[in-house]
Short mmCIF file of C-alpha atoms in Angstrom, two decimals:
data_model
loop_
_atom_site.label_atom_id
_atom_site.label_comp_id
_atom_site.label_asym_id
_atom_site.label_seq_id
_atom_site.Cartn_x
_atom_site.Cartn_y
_atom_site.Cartn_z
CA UNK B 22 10.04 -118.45 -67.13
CA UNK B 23 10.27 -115.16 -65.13
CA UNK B 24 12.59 -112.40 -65.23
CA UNK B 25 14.01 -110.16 -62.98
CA UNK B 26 16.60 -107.80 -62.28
CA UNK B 27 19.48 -108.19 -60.00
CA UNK B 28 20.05 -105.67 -57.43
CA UNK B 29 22.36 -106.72 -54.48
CA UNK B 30 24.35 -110.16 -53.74
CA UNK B 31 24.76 -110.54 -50.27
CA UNK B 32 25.69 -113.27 -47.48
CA UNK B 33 23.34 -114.06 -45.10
CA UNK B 34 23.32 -116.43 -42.30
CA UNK B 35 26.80 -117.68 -43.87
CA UNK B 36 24.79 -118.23 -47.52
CA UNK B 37 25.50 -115.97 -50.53
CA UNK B 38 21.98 -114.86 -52.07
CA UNK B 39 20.88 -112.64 -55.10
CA UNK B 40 18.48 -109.78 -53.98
CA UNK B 41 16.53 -109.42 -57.64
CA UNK B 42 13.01 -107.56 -57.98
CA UNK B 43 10.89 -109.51 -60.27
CA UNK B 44 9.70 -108.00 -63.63
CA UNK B 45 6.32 -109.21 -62.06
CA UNK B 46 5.88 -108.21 -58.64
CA UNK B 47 3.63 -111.04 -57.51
CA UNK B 48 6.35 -113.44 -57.99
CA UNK B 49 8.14 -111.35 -55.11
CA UNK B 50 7.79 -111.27 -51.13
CA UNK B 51 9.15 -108.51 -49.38
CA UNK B 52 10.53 -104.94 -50.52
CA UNK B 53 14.57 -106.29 -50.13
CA UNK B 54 13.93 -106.17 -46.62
CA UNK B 55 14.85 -109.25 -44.71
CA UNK B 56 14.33 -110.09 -40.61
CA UNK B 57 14.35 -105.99 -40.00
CA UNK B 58 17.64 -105.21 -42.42
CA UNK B 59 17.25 -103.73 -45.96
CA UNK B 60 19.36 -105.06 -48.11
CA UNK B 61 18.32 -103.62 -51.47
CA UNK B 62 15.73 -101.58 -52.54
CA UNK B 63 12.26 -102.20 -54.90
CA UNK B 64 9.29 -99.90 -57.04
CA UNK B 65 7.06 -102.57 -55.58
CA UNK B 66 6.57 -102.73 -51.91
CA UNK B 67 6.50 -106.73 -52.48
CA UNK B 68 8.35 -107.19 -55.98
CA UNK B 69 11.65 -108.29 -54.29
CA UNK B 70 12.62 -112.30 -53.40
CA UNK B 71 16.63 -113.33 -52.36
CA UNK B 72 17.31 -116.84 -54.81
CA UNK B 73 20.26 -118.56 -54.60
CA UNK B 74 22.93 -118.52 -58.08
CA UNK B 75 22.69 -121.43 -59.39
CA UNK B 76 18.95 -120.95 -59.78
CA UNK B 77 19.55 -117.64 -61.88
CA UNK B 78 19.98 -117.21 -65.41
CA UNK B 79 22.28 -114.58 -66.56
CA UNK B 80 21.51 -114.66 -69.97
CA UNK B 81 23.46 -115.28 -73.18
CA UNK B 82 24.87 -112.71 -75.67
CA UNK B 83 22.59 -111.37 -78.65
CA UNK B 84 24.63 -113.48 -81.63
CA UNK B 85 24.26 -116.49 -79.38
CA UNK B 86 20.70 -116.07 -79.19
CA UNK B 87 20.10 -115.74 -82.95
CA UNK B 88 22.28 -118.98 -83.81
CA UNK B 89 20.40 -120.68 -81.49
CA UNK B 90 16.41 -119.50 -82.48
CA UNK B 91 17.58 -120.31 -86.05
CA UNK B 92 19.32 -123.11 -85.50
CA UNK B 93 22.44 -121.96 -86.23
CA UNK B 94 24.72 -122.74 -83.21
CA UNK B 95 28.45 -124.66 -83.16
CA UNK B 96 27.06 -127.73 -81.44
CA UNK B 97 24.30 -128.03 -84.54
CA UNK B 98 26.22 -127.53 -87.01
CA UNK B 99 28.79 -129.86 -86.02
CA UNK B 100 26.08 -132.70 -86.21
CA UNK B 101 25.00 -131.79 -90.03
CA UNK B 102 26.96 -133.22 -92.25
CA UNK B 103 26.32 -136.71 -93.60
CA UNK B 104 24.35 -138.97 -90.98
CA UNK B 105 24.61 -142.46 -91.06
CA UNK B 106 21.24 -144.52 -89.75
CA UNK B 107 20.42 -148.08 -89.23
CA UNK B 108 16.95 -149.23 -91.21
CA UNK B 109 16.31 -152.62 -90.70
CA UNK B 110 19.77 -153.78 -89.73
CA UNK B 111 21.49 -151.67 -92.75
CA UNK B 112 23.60 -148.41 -92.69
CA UNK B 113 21.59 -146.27 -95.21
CA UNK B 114 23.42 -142.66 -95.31
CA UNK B 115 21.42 -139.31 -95.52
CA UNK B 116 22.94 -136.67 -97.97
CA UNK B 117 21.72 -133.27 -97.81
CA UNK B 118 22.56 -132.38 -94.54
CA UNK B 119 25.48 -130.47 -95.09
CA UNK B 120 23.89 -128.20 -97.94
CA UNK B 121 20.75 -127.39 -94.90
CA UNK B 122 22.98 -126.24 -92.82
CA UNK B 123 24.85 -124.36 -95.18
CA UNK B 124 21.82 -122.55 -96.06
CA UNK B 125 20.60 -122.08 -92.37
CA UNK B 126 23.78 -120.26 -91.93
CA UNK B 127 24.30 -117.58 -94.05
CA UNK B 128 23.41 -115.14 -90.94
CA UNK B 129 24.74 -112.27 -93.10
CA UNK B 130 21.52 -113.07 -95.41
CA UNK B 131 18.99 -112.60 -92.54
CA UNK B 132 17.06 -109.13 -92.23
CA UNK B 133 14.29 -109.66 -90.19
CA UNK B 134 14.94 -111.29 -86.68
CA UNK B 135 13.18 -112.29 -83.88
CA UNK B 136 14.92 -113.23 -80.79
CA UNK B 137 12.07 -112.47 -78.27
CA UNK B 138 12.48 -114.74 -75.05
CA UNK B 139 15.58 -116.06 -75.86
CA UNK B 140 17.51 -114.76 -72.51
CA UNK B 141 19.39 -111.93 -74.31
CA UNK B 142 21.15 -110.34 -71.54
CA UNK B 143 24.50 -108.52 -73.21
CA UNK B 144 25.83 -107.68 -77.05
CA UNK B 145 28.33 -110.19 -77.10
CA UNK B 146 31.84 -109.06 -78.43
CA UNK B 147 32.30 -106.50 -79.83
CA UNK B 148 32.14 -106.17 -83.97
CA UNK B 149 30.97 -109.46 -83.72
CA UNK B 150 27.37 -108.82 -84.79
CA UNK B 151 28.18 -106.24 -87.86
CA UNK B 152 30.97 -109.45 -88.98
CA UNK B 153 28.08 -112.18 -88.66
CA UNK B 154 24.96 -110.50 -89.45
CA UNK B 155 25.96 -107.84 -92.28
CA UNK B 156 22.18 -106.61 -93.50
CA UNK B 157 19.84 -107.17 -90.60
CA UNK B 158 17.30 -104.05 -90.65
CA UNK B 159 14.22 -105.43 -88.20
CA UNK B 160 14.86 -106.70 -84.48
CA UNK B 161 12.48 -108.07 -82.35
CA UNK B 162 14.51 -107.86 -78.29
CA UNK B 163 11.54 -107.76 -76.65
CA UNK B 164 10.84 -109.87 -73.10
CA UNK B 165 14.36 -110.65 -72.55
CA UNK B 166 17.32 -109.46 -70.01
CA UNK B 167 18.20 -106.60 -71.53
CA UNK B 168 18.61 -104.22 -68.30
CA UNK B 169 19.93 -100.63 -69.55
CA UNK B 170 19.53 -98.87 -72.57
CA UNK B 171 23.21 -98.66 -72.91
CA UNK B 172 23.11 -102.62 -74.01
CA UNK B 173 20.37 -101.60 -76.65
CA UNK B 174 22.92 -99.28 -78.25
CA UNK B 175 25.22 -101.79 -78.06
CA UNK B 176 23.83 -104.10 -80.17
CA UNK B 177 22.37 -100.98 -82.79
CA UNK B 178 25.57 -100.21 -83.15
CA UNK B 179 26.82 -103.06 -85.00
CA UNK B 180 23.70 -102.81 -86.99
CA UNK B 181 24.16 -99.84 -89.88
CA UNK B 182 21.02 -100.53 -91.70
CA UNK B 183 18.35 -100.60 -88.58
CA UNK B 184 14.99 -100.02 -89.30
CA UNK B 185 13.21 -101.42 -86.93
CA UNK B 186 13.35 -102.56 -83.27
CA UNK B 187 11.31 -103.84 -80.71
CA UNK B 188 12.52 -103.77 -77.28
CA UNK B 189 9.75 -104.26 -75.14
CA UNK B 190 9.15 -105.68 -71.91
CA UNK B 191 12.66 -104.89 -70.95
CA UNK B 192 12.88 -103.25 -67.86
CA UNK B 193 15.52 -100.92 -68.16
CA UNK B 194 17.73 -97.65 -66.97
CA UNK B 195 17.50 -95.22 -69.46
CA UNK B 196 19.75 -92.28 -69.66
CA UNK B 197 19.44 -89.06 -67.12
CA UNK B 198 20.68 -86.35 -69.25
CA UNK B 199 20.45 -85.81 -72.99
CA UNK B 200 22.54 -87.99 -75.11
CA UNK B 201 25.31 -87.19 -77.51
CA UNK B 202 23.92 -87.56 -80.78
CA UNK B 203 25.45 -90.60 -82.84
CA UNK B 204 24.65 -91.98 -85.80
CA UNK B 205 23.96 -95.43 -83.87
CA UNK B 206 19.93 -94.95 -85.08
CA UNK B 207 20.42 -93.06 -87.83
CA UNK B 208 18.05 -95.34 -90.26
CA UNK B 209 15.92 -96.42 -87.52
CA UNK B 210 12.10 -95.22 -88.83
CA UNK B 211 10.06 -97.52 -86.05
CA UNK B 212 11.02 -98.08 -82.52
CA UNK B 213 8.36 -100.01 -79.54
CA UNK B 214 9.43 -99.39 -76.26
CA UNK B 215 6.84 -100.94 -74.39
CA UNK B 216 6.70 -101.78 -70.95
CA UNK B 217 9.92 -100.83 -70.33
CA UNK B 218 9.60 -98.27 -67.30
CA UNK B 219 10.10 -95.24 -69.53
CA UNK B 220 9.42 -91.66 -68.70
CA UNK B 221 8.59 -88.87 -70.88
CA UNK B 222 11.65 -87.00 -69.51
CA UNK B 223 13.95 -89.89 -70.60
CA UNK B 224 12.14 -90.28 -74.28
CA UNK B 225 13.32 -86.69 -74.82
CA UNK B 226 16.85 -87.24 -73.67
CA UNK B 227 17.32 -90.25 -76.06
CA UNK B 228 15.14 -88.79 -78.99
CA UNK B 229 18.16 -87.01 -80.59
CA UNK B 230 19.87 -90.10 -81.42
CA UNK B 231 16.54 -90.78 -83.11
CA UNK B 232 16.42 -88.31 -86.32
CA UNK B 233 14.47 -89.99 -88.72
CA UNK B 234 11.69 -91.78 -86.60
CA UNK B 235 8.54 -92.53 -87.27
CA UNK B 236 6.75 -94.73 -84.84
CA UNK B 237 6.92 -94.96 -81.46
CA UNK B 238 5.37 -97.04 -79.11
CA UNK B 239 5.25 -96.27 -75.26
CA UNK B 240 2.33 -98.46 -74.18
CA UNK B 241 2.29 -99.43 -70.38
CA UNK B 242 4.93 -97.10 -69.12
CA UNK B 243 3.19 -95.15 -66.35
CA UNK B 244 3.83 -91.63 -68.20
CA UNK B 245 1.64 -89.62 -66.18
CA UNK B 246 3.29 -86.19 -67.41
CA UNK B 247 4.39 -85.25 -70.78
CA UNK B 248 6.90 -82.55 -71.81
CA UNK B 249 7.13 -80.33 -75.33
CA UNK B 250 9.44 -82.27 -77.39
CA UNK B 251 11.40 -79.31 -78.71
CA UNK B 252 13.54 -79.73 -81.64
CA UNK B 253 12.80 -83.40 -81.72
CA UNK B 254 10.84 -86.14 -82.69
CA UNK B 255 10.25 -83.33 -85.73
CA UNK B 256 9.71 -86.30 -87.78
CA UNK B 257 7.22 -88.57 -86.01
CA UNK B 258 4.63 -89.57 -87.57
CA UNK B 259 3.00 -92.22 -85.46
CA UNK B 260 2.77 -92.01 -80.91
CA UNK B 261 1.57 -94.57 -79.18
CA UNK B 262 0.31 -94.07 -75.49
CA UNK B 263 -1.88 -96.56 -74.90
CA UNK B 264 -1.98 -97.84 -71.20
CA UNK B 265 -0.45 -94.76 -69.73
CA UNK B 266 -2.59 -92.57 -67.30
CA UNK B 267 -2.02 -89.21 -68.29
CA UNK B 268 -3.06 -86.46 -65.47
CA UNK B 269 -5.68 -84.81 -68.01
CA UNK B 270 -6.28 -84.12 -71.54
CA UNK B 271 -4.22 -80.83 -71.42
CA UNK B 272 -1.13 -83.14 -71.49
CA UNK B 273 -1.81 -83.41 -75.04
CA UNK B 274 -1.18 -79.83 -75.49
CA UNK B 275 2.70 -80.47 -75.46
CA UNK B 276 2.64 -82.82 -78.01
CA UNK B 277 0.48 -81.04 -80.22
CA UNK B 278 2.86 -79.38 -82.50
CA UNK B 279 4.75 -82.55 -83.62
CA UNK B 280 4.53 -80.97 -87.61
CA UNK B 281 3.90 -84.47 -88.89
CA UNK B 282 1.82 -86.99 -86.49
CA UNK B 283 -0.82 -88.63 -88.32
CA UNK B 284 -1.74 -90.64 -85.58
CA UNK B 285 -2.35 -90.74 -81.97
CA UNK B 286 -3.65 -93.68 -80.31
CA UNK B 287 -4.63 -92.82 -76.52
CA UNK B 288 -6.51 -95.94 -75.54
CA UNK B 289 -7.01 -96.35 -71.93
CA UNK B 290 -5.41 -93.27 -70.55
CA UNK B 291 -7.91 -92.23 -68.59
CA UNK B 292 -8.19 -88.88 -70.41
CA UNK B 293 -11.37 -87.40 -69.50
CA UNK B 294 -12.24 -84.43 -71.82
CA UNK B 295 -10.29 -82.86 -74.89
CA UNK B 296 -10.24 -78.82 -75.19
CA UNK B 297 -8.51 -77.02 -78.57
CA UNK B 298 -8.86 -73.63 -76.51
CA UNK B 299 -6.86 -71.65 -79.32
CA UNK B 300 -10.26 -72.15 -81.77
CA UNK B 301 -13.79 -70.80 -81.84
CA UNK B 302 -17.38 -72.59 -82.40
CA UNK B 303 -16.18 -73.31 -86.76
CA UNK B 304 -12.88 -72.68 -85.99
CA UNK B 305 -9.97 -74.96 -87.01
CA UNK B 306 -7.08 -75.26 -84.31
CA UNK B 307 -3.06 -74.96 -84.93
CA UNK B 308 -2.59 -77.80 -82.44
CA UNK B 309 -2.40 -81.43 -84.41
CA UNK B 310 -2.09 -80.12 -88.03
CA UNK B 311 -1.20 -83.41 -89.71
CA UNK B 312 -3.32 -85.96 -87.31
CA UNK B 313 -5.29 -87.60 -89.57
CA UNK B 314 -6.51 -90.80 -87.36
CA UNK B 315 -7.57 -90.58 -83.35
CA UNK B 316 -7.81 -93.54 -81.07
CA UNK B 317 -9.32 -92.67 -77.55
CA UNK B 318 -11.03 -95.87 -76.44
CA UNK B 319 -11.68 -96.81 -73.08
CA UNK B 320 -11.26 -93.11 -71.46
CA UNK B 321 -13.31 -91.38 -68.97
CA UNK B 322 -14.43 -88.50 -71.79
CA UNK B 323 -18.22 -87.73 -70.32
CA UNK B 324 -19.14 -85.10 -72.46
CA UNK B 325 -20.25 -84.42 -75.77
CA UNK B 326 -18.44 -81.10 -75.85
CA UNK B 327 -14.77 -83.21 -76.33
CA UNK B 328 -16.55 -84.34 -79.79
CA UNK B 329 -17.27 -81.38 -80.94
CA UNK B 330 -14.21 -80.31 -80.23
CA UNK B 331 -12.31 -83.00 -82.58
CA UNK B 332 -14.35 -81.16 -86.02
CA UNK B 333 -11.42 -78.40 -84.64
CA UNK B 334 -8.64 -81.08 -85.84
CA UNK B 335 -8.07 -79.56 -89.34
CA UNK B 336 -7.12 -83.13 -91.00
CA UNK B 337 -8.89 -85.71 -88.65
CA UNK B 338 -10.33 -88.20 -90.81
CA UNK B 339 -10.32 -91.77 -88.90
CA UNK B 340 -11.61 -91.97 -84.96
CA UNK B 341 -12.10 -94.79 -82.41
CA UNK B 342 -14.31 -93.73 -79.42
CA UNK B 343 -15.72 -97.26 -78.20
CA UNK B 344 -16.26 -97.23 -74.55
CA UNK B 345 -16.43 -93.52 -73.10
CA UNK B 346 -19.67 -92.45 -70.69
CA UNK B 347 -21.03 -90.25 -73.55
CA UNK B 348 -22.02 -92.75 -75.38
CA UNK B 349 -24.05 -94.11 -72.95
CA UNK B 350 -25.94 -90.89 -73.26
CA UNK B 351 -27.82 -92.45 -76.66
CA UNK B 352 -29.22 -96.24 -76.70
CA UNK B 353 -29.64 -96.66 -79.86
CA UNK B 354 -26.01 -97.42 -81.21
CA UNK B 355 -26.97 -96.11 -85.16
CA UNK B 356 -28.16 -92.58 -83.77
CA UNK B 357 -25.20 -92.40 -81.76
CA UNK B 358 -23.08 -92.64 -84.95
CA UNK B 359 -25.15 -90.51 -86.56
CA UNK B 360 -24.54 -88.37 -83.95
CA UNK B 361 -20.97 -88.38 -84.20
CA UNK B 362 -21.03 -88.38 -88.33
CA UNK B 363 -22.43 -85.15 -87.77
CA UNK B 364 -20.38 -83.17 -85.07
CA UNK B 365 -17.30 -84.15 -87.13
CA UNK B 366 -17.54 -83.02 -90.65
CA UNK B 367 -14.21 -84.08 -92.37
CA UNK B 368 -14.45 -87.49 -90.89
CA UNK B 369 -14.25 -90.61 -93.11
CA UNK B 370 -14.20 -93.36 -90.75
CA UNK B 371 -16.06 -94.29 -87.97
CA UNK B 372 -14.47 -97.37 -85.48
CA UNK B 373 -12.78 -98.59 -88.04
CA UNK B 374 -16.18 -98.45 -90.07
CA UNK B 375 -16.30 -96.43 -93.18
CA UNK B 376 -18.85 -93.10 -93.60
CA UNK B 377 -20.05 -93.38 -97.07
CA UNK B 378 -21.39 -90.41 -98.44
CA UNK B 379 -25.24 -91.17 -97.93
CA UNK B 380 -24.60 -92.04 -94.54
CA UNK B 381 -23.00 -88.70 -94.28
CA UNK B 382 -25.73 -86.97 -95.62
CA UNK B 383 -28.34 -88.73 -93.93
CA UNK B 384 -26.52 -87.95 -90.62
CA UNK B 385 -26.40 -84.16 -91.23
CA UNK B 386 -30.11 -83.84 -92.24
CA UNK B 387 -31.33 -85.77 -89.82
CA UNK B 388 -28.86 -83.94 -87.26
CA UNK B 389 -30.37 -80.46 -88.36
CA UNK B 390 -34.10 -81.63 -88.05
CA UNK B 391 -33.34 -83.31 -84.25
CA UNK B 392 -31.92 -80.04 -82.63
CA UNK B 393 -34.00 -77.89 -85.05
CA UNK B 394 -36.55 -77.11 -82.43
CA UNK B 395 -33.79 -76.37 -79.97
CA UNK B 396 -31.91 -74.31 -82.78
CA UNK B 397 -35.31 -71.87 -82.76
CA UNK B 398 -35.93 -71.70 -79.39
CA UNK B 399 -32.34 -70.73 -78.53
CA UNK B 400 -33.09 -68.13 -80.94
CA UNK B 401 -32.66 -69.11 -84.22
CA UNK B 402 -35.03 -67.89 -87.34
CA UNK B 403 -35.46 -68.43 -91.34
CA UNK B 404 -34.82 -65.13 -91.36
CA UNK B 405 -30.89 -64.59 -92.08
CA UNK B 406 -31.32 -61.39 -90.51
CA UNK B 407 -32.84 -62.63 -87.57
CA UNK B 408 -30.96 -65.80 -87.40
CA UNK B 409 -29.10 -65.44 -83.74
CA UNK B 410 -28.85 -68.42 -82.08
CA UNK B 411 -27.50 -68.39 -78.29
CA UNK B 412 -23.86 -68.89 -77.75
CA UNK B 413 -24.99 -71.60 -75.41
CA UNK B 414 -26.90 -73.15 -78.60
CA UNK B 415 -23.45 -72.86 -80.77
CA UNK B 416 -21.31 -74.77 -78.15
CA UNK B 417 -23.62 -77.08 -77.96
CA UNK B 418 -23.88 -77.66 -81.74
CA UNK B 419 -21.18 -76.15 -83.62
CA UNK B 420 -21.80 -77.35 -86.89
CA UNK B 421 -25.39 -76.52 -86.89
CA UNK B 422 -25.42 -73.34 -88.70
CA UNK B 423 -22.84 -74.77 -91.31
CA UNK B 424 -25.23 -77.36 -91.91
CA UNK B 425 -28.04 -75.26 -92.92
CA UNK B 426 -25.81 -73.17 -95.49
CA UNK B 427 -25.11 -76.79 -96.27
CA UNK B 428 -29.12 -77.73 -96.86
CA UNK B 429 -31.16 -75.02 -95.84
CA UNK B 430 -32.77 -74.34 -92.75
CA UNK B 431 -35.15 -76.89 -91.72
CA UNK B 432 -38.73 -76.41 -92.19
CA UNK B 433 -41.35 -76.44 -89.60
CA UNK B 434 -42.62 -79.60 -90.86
CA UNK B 435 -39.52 -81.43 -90.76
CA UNK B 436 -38.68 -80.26 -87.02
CA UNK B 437 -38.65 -83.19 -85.00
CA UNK B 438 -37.35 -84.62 -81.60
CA UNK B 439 -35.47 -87.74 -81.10
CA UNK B 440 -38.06 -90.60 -80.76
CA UNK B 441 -38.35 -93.37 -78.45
CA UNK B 442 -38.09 -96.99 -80.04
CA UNK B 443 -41.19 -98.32 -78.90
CA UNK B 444 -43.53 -100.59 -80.75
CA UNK B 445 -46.16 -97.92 -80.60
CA UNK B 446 -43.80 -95.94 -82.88
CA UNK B 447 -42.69 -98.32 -85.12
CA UNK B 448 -45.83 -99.34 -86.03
CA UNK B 449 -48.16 -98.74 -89.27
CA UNK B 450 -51.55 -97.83 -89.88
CA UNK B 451 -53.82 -98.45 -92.07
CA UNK B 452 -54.61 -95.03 -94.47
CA UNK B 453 -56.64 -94.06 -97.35
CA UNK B 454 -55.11 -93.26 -100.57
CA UNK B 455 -54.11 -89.77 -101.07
CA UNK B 456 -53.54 -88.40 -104.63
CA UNK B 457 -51.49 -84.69 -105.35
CA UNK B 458 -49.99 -83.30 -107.80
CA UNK B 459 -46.46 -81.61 -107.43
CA UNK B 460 -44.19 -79.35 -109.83
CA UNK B 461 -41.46 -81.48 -111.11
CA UNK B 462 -39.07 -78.82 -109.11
CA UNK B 463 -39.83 -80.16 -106.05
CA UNK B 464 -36.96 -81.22 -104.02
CA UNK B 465 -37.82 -84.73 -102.34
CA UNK B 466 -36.65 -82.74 -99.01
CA UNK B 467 -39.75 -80.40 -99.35
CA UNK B 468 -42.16 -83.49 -100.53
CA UNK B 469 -41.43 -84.65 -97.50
CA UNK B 470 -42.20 -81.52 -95.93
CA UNK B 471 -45.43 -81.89 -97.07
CA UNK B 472 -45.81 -85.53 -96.60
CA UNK B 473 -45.67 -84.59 -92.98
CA UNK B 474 -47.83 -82.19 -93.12
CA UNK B 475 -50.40 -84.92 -94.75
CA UNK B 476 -49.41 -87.59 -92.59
CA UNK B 477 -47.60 -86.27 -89.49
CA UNK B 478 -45.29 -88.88 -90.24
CA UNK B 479 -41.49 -87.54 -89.92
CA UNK B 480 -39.30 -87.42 -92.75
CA UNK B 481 -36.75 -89.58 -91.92
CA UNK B 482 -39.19 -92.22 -91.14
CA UNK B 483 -40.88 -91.84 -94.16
CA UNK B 484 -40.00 -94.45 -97.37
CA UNK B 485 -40.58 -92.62 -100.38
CA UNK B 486 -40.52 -94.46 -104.08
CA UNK B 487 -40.91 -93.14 -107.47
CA UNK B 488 -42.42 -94.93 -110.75
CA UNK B 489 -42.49 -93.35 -114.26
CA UNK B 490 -45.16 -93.58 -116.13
CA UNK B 491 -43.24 -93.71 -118.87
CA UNK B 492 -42.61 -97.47 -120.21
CA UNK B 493 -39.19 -97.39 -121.64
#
């Protein structure tokens, strides 16, 4: 079944047609144009087709579509009583019936309800809903006729306990200008208005009905702008805009002082880099202060700048980064974590995978010997005093002097660049046995400092193992 929206009725050639512009516009044929006259108009240059009535379905009311997904309507519940059957040429009679469908229909009982593709095209009459179904909280609208936000309200309204509501794939009119603010959505904490034909613009003007919300979902809208929400959406806590191509990553700028998002999920909006321009190189940024987890999948972000930028976020600690060009800059997949680990300090996972604190640790070392020859020829020394690394150098690698505070500066021995995984490298060779003695002090760091010096091996290639000679 597909839906559409009606947007003219006219008579032509002595024939009464609806002009509608299908939901999907490959279902369509023309703009509303017809034989060189324009009868209506569409978004899509081809989304619009004339039908005749009968062949439309106007949809049914929202209490009609509830007692019929739950099997709760007149014509049913007329046929549940008793039932009388013939079994081998004798009446037997069925009991239990009638106490089914008493059960089925204590509508006031239901909280959670799904009506999604059930036709739902109007509220019904009105009071109807808050008589019949007295303590629904969750609503699922979504893919039905629902054509204006006005008929959302509607419905809410006769709901005093709403929590949450799902009224996507709706396409509908939303209001112009801000909105009075009722206490129609009062409780309402989660709200998905997917692929509905949204703006930004009209979010804001219907977010002050919306005080105490917490999720929102705007996937698939075409939001190419955003605005600052000011003196709403104060209590958000999750934004969804997946799906929505967003000019550039500045746009997140105006949402960045919502004082309690925790998370942002930006897949696919073909953000290309991310900037925090109020922050220096170890600086934490005012923007974002409560975003704790960071989706940004499937963007166009090139550069490894935008991840160094993210160690900024003062209270990031989850990110998903599959598909960007940067990481096509690294092969192999586990450096590129490591990579990652490392540029972000606070984080704690990693696509959905979780940074222990050995893989942490091996990250950062292993970060500080890669870019340690880099680090001193960009002007950086063992000597604190002399220790001046280029500004270039610091962009590049923010955390790099925070990481030898962290373990010390690396020594020559350990400097290394990033290898090549051929065979040639991964294989061993045959050595002599080399005995030496070393103070108990020792940090394994600097034994293998001096294993390298011995062996030339690197020390994050090197497996070390230690037996006491003491039998317990």
């Amino acid at each position: 079944v597909s839906s559409c929206h009606k947007q003219d009725i006219q008579q032509i050639k002595g024939r009464i047609w609806l002009g509608v512009e299908w939901d999907d516009p490959q279902r369509g044929k023309h703009d509303g144009t017809y034989e060189g006259t324009q009868y209506f108009k569409c978004r899509h240059p081809r989304g619009g087709s004339f039908i005749r009535p009968n062949k439309a379905n106007f949809g049914v009311d929202f209490l009609a579509a509830v007692k019929d997904r739950y099997g709760l309507n007149d014509e049913q519940d007329v046929q549940r009583g008793t039932e009388n059957t013939l079994v081998f040429g004798k009446t037997v009679e069925f009991v239990g019936m009638d106490s089914i469908a008493e059960q089925q229909s204590q509508l006031n009982q239901l909280v959670d309800i799904s009506v999604r593709e059930c036709a739902v095209s109007h509220a019904g009459q009105k009071e109807e809903i808050s008589r019949t179904c007295a303590n629904i909280r969750h609503i699922n609208l979504s893919r039905n006729l629902i054509s204006s936000w006005e008929t959302v309200t509607a419905i809410a309204s006769q709901i005093q306990n709403l929590e949450t509501l799902n009224v996507s794939e709706n396409k509908m009119k939303f209001p112009s200008t801000s909105t009075s603010v009722s206490g129609v959505f009062s409780k309402l904490r989660i709200l998905a208005l997917n692929q509905t034909e949204i703006m930004w613009t009209e979010v804001l003007f219907c977010a002050p009905g919306w005080p105490a919300l917490e999720e929102l979902y705007l996937t698939s809208n075409n939001i190419t702008v955003l605005e600052r929400p000011d003196n709403v959406l104060q209590t958000l806590k999750l934004l969804d805009l997946s799906d929505n191509q967003l000019l550039d990553g500045n746009q997140l700028h105006l949402i960045a002082h919502l004082p309690r998002l925790e998370q942002l999920i930006l897949r696919n909006t073909g953000i290309s880099s991310i900037h925090f321009p109020d922050a220096g190189f170890g600086c934490k940024t005012k923007m974002f202060p409560s975003l704790k987890r960071l989706a940004i999948n499937d963007n166009k972000i090139s550069q490894w700048s935008s991840i160094n930028e993210l160690d900024k976020l003062p209270s990031l600690q989850s990110l998903q980064c599959h598909n960007n060009p940067f990481m096509d800059t690294e092969k192999n997949p586990e450096t590129l974590r490591q990579l990652i680990i490392a540029k972000i300090g606070q984080l704690k996972v990693l696509n959905k995978s979780e940074i222990l604190p050995a893989e942490r640790k091996g990250a950062e070392l292993d970060y500080r010997k890669i870019f340690g020859s880099d680090w001193l020829a960009a002007g950086g020394n063992w000597n604190p005093e002399k220790n001046k690394p280029s500004e270039e150098f610091l962009a590049a690698h923010p955390r790099y002097l925070s990481l030898c505070l962290k373990y010390g500066a690396p020594e020559e021995g350990e400097l290394k660049g990033r290898q090549p995984l051929t065979l040639k490298n991964q294989l061993l060779s045959k050595r002599t046995e080399m005995v030496k003695r070393v103070p108990s002090s020792m940090t394994i760091q600097r034994v293998k400092g001096l294993l390298y010096r011995l062996l030339k091996i690197p020390g994050s290639e090197l497996k070390l193992s230690y037996e006491s000679s003491k039998v317990s």
